[in-house]
XYZ file of C-alpha atoms in Angstrom:
486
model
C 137.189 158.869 86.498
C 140.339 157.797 88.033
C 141.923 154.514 87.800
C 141.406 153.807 91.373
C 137.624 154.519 90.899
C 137.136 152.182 88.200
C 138.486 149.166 89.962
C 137.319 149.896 93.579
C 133.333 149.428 92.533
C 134.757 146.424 89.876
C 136.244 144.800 92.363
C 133.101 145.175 95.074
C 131.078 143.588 92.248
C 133.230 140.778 91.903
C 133.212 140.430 94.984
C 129.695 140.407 95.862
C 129.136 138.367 92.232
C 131.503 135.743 93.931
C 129.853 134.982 97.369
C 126.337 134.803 95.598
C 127.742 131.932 93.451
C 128.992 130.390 96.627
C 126.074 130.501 98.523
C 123.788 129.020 95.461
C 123.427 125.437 96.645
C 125.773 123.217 94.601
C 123.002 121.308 92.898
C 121.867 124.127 91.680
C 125.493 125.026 90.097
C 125.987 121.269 89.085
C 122.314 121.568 87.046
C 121.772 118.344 85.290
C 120.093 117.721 82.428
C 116.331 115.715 82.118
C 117.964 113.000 80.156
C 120.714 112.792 83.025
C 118.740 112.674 86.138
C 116.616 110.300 83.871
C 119.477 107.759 83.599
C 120.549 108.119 87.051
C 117.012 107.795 88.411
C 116.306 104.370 86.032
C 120.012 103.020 87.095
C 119.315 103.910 90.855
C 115.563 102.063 90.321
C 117.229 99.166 88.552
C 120.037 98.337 91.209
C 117.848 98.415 93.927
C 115.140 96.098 92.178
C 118.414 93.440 91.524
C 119.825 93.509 94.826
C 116.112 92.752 96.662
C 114.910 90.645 93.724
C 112.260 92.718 92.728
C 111.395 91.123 89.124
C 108.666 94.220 88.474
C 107.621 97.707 88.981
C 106.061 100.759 87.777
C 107.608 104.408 88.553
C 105.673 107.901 88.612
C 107.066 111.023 88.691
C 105.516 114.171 88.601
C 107.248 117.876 88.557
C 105.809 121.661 88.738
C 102.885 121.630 86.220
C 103.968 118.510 84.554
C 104.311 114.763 84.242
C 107.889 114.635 84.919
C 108.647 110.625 83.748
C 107.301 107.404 84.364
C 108.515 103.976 82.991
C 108.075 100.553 84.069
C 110.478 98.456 84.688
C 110.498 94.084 84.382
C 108.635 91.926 82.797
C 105.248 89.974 83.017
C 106.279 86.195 84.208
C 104.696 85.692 80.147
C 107.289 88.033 79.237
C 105.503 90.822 78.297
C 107.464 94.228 79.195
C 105.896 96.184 81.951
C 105.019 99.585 80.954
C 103.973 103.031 82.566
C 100.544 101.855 81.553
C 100.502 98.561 82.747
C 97.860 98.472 85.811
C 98.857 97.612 89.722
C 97.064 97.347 92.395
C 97.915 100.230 94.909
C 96.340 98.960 98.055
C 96.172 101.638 100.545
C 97.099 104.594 98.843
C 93.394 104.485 97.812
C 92.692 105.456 101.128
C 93.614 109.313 100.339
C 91.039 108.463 96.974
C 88.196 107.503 99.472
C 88.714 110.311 101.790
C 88.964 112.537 98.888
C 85.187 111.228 97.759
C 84.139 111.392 101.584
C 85.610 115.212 101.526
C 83.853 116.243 97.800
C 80.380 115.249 99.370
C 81.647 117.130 102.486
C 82.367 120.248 100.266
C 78.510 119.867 98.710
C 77.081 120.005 101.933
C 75.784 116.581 101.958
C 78.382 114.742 104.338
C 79.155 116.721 107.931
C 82.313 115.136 108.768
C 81.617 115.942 113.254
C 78.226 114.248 112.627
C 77.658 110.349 114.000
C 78.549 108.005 111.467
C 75.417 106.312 112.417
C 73.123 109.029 111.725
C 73.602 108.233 107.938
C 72.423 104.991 109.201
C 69.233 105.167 111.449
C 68.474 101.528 110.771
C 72.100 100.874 112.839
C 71.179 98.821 116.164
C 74.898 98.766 117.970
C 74.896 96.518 120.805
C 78.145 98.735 121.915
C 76.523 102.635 122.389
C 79.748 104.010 122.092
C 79.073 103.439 118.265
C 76.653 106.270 118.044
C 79.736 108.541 118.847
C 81.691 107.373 115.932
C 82.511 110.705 113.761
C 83.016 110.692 109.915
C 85.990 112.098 111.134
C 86.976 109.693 113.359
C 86.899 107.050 110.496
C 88.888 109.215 108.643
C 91.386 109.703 111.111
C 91.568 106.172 112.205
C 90.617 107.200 115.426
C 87.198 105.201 115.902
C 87.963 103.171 119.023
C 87.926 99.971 116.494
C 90.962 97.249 116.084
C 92.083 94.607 114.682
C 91.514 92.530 117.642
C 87.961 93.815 118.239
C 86.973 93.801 114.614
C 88.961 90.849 112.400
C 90.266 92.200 108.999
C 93.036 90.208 107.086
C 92.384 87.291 109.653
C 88.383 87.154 109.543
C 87.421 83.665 108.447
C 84.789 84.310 106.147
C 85.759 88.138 104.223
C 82.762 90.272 102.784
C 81.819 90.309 99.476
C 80.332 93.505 99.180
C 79.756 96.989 101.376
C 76.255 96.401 102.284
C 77.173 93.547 104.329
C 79.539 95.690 106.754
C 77.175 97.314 108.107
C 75.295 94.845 110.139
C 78.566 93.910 111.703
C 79.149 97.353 113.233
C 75.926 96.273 115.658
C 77.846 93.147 117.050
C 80.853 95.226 117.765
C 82.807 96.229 121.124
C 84.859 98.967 120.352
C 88.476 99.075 121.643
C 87.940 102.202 122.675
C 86.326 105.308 123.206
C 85.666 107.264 119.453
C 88.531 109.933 119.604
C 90.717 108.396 122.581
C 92.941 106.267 120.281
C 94.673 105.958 117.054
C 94.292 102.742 115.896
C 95.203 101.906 111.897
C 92.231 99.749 110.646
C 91.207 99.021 106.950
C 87.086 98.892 108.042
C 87.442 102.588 109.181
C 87.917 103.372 105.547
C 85.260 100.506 104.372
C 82.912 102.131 106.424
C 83.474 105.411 104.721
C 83.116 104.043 101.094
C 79.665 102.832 102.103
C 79.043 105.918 103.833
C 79.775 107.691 99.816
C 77.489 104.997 98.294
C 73.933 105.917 101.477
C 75.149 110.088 100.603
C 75.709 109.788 96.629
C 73.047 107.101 95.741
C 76.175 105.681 93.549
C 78.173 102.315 93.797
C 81.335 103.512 95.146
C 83.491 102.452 92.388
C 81.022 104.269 90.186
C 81.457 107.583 92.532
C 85.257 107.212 91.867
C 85.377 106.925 88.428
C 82.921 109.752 87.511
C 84.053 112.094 90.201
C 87.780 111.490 90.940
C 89.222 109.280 88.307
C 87.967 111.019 85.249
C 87.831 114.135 85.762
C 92.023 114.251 86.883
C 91.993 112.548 83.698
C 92.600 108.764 85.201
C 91.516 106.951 82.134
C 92.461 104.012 83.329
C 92.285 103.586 86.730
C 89.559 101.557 88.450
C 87.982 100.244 91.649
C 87.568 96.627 93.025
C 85.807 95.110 95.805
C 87.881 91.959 96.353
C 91.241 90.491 95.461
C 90.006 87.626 93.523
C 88.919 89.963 91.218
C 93.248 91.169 91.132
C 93.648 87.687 90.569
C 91.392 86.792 87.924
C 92.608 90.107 85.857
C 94.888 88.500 83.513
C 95.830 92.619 82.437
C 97.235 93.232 86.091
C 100.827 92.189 86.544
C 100.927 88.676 88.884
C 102.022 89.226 92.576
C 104.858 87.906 94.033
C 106.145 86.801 97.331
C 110.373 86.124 98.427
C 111.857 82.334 99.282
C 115.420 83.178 99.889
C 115.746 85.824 97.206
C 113.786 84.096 94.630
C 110.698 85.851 94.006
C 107.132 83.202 93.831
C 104.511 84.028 91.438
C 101.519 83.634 93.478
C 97.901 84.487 94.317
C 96.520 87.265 96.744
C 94.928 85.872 99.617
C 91.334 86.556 99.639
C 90.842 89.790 101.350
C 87.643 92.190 100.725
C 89.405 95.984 100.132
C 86.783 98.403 98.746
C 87.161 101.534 100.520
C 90.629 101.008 102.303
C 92.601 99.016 99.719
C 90.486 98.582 96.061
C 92.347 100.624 93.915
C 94.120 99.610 90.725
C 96.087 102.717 88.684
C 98.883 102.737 86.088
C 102.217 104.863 86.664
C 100.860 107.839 84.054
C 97.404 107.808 85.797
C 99.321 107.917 89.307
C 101.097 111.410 88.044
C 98.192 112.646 87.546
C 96.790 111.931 90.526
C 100.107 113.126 92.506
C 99.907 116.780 90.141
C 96.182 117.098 91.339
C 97.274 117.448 95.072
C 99.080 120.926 94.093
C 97.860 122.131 90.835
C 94.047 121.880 90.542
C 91.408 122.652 93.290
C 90.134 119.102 93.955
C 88.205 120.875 97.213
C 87.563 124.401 98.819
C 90.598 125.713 100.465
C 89.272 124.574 104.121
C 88.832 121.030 103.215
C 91.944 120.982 101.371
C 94.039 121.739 104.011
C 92.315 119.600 106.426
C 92.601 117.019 103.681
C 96.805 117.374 103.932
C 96.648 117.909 107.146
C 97.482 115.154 110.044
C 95.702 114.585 113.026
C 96.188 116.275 116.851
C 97.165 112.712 118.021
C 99.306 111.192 115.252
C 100.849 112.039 111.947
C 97.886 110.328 110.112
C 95.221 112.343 108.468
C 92.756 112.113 106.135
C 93.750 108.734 104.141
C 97.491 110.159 104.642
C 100.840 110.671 106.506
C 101.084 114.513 106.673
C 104.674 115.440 108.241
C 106.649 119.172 108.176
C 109.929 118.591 107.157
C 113.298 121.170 107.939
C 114.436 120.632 104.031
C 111.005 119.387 101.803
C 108.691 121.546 103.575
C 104.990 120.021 103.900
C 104.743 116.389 102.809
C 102.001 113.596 102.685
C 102.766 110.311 101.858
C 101.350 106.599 102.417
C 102.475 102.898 101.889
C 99.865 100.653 100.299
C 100.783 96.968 101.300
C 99.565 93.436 100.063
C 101.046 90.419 100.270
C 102.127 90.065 96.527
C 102.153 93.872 95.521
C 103.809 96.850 97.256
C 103.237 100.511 96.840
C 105.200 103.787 98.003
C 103.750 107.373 97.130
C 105.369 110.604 98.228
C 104.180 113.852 97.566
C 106.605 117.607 98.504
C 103.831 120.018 98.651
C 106.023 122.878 98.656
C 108.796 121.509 95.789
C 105.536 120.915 93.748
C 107.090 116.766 93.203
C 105.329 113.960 93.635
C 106.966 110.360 93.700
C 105.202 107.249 93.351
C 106.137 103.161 92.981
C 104.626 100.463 92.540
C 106.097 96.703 92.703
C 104.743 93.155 91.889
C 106.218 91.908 94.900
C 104.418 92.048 98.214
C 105.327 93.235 102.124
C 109.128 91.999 102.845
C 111.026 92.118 106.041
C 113.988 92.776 104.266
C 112.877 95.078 101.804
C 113.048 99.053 102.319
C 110.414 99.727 99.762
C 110.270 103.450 101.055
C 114.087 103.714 100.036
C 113.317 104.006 96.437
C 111.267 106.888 96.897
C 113.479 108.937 99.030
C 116.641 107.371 96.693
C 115.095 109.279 93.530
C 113.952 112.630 95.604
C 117.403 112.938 96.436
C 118.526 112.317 92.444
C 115.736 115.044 91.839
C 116.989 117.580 94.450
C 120.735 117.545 92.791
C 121.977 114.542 95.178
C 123.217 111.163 95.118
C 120.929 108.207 95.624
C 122.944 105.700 97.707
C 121.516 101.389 98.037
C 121.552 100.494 101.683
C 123.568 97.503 102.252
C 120.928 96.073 104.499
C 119.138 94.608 101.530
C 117.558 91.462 100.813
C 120.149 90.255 98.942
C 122.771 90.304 102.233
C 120.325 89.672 104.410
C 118.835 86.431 102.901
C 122.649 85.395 102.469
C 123.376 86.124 106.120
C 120.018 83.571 106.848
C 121.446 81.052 104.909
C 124.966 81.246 106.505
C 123.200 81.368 110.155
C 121.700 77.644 109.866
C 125.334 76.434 108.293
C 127.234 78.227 111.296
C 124.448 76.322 113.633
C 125.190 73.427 112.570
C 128.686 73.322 112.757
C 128.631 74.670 116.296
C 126.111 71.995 117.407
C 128.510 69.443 116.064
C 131.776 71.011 117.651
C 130.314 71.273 120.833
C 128.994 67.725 120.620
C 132.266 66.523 119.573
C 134.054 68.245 122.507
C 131.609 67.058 124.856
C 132.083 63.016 124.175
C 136.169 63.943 124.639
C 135.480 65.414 127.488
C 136.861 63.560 130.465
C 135.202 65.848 133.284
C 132.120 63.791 134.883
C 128.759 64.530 133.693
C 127.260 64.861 136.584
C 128.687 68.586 137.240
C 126.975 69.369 134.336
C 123.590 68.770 134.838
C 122.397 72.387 134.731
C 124.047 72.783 131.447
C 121.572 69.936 130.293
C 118.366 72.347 131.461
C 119.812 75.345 130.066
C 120.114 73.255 126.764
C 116.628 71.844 127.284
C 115.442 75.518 127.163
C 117.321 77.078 124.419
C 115.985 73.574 122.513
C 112.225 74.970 122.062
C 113.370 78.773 122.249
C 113.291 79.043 118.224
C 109.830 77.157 118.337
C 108.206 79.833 121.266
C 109.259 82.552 119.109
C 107.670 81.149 116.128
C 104.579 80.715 117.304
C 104.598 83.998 119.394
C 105.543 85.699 116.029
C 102.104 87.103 115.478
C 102.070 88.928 118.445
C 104.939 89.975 118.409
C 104.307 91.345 114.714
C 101.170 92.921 115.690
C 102.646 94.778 118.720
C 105.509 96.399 116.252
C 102.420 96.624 113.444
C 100.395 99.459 115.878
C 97.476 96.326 116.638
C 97.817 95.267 113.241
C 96.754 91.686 113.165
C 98.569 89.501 110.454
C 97.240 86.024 109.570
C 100.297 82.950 108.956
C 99.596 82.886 105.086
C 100.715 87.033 105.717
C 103.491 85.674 107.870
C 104.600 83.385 106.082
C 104.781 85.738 102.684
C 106.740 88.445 104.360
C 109.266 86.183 105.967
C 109.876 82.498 104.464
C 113.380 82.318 105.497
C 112.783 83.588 108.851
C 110.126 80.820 109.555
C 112.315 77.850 107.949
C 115.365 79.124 109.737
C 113.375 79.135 113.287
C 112.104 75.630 112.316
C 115.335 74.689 110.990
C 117.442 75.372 114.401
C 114.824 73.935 116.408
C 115.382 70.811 114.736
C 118.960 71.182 114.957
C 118.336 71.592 118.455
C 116.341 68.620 118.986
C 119.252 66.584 117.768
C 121.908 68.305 119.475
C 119.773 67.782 122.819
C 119.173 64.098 122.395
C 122.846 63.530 121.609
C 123.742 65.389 124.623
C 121.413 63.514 126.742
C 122.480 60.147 125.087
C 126.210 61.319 125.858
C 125.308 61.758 129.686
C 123.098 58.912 129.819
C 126.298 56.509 128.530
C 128.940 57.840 130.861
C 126.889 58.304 134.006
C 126.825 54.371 134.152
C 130.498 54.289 134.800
C-alpha cells in the first residue's frame, strides 16, 4: 500500500474521531467524579440554606437503579445533627401516596375511578345534586367543582379530627362549580379520597399506606398522621420554623387536619426510595401508571402530581408540599431515571425559592453549574429593612421643606387629600392581603396566622409606614393649620 493510501483513510478517521468528540456534550467530556458532584451538590445546598436562613433540611437523591446520596444538613434547635434518617413532614407530596393507594384499589378492580364518588357512599344526602356527579377522578384531578371559598380548609374554625367526620359535610356543600368544569387546588379533594381507600379496603388509611405502599418500597420508616398536633407533639420530628427578618422562629404548626392531602411524614433515605419506585418497579399496570404520571386535559395537575414534557429532561412530575413551619420540593426526570427531593424545617416564605434547590442540584447532576439567585431572603429582608429607614427620612425632609416653605398653604390643599390617601394606602393593602394572596394562590384561601408566617416583615413594614404616615399627615395638617391664620 502506498504512502498516500495509508494516510488518506488515517486522516478520514481522525477526522471523523474528532467531530464525534466535539459533538459529545461537554459534561459528558468534563465527567466528574461521585465524590465531586457530591461536594459541589452539599456546598451548592449549604449556601443557599445560609443566604435564606434555612437552619435545617434533609436531601434525597436518587440515580438509575440506585440511591444516589442523601444527607441532612443543620441541626435540631437541641443540637442534635439532622440526618438522612431524621423524619419531616412532607405535606403535600403525600398527595401522589394517596392517589397511588386510590390507583392500587383501582388496579384490583375494586375502585372505578369514572364512577360517582358518592356511590361508595349511598348513605350521602347532598343538599347540592351536583355532588352525585363528583368522579373519583375528579377528586384526583382537583377538578370537583369544590373551593376554598365554598368548602373552608386552612381557615375552617373548628378542623376535623378524623375522616369519618368529612363526610357529612359534603351534604351541606354548594359546589363552586360544575364536577369537571374547573380546576380548582383543594386539600378535601384528596381527604375525600383517603376515606374513599378506608369504605373500599376496610383498612384505616394510614394502615393501607403502610402495608401496601410504605413497606413494600421498603419505607421502614415512613408514616401517616391525621393532624398536626400530632407533628407537634413528636419530639423525633425536627421543630418547624417560621422567618422574622432573616431569623428563623422555632414554632408550632397551626392546627390543621391533613390525612389524605397533607399527613405524610418520611426520612430523606425512605424518600429515594419512594422517588426510584416511580421508574424502576411496577407499582401499577402499565395503563394506570401512565395515567398516574400523566396531567390532566385542563391543567398540568394529575393524579396527586405536576406532570410537564420538557425540551431537555424529557417527562417530569413533580409537587411542592407546603406548611407553615416545614417546606418540601420533590422532582422526579422520568426519562434521566433521577429523582430529587428536599425537605426543610422552615415553612412557606415569600422570599424563599424553595424550588431553586432542586433545579440548582439537577443542573450539578447533568454536568452544569448550580448558580444562588440574588433575589434571596437574605437581600430581600435587607432591602425591607432599608425601605422603612428611607421612609422615614423622606417623611422628615419633606416635612422640613414644607415649614421653610414660604409659598401659601392654601394652593396646596389638594396636596393635603392626596396625602390623606396615600396615609391609609399601606393599611388597605394589608387588610386586602388575603385576597389578594388567594387570587395569585389559584382560590387558595390563607388564614392571618398563614399570613403572617410567610411574610412578617411585609406586615410590620405595611404597619410600620402607615404609622409613619399618620405622623407625617398630622404634622402636615398642623403645618397648614398654623400658617393659614396669618
Amino acid at each position: 500500500m502506498t504512502t498516500a493510501r495509508k494516510i488518506i483513510p488515517a486522516f478520514l478517521i481522525s477526522s471523523l474521531l474528532a467531530l464525534f468528540i466535539l459533538a459529545i456534550p461537554s459534561s459528558a467530556v468534563e465527567s466528574k467524579s461521585k465524590k465531586e458532584i457530591v461536594a459541589e451538590i452539599d456546598e451548592f445546598v449549604r449556601n443557599n440554606m445560609e443566604v435564606n436562613h434555612i437552619s435545617g433540611a434533609s436531601l434525597s437523591i436518587t440515580y438509575g437503579e440506585d440511591d444516589y446520596y442523601t444527607q441532612g444538613y443543620g441541626a435540631y434547635a437541641h443540637g442534635a445533627r439532622i440526618t438522612s434518617t431524621t423524619p419531616f413532614p412532607i405535606a403535600s407530596l403525600s398527595k401522589a401516596m394517596t392517589a397511588l393507594a386510590v390507583l392500587q384499589l383501582a388496579d384490583k378492580g375494586l375502585i372505578d375511578l369514572d364512577a360517582p364518588f358518592a356511590s361508595y357512599f349511598p348513605d350521602i344526602a347532598a343538599a347540592d345534586n351536583r355532588v352525585a356527579r363528583i368522579t373519583v377522578r375528579h377528586l384526583l384531578n382537583q377538578t370537583s367543582g369544590l373551593n376554598d371559598k365554598v368548602n373552608p380548609d386552612m381557615t375552617k374554625s373548628n378542623q376535623f379530627q378524623s375522616l369519618q367526620e368529612i363526610l357529612k359535610s359534603l351534604e351541606l356543600l354548594s359546589l363552586a362549580n360544575d364536577p369537571g368544569e374547573t380546576y380548582s387546588y383543594h386539600n378535601p379533594n384528596y381527604q375525600f379520597l383517603a376515606l374513599l381507600v378506608e369504605q373500599v379496603s376496610g383498612q384505616p388509611f394510614s394502615e393501607y399506606l403502610h402495608d401496601h405502599i410504605f413497606e413494600p418500597i421498603g419505607m421502614h420508616d415512613t408514616f401517616s398522621v391525621s393532624t398536626t398536633q400530632q407533628i407537634n407533639e413528636d419530639s423525633v420530628i425536627a421543630r418547624g420554623h417560621y422567618l422574622l427578618f432573616g431569623k428563623p422562629i422555632s414554632t408550632s404548626e397551626p392546627l390543621w387536619f391533613i390525612e389524605g392531602p397533607a399527613g405524610v411524614i418520611s426520612t430523606a433515605e425512605d424518600m429515594a426510595k419512594w422517588m426510584r419506585a416511580q421508574y424502576a418497579t411496577r407499582l401499577l399496570s402499565p395503563n394506570l401508571m401512565q395515567q398516574y404520571h400523566a396531567a390532566e386535559q385542563q391543567t398540568s395537575y394529575g393524579m396527586g402530581w405536576l406532570a410537564s414534557l420538557d425540551t431537555d429532561w424529557g417527562r417530569t412530575i413533580s409537587h411542592s408540599g407546603i406548611f407553615w413551619t416545614y417546606k418540601a420540593e420533590e422532582t422526579v426526570y422520568l426519562e434521566k431515571k433521577l429523582g430529587i427531593a428536599m425537605m426543610f424545617d422552615t415553612g412557606l416564605n415569600a422570599f424563599i425559592d424553595y424550588s431553586g434547590f432542586i433545579s440548582g442540584i439537577a443542573q450539578i447532576m447533568d454536568g452544569g453549574k448550580a448558580k444562588i439567585s440574588v433575589m434571596h431572603s437574605r437581600n430581600i429582608e435587607a432591602a425591607l429593612i432599608l425601605l422603612p429607614v428611607a421612609a422615614v427620612l423622606w417623611k422628615m425632609a419633606s416635612i422640613y421643606l414644607l415649614k421653610k416653605s414660604k409659598k401659601r398653604l392654601r394652593s396646596y390643599r389638594w396636596k393635603l387629600i392626596v396625602a390623606t390617601v396615600i396615609t391609609f394606602t399601606p393599611l388597605i393593602l394589608l387588610l386586602f392581603l388575603s385576597p389578594i394572596l388567594t387570587f395569585i394562590g389559584g382560590g387558595r384561601v390563607v388564614p392571618w396566622s398563614g399570613i403572617w408566617m410567610m411574610m412578617p416583615s411585609v406586615v410590620l413594614l405595611f404597619i410600620f409606614l402607615f404609622l409613619v404616615n399618620i405622623v407625617s399627615l398630622i404634622c402636615r395638617y398642623r403645618i397648614y393649620s398654623a400658617q393659614s391664620k396669618y
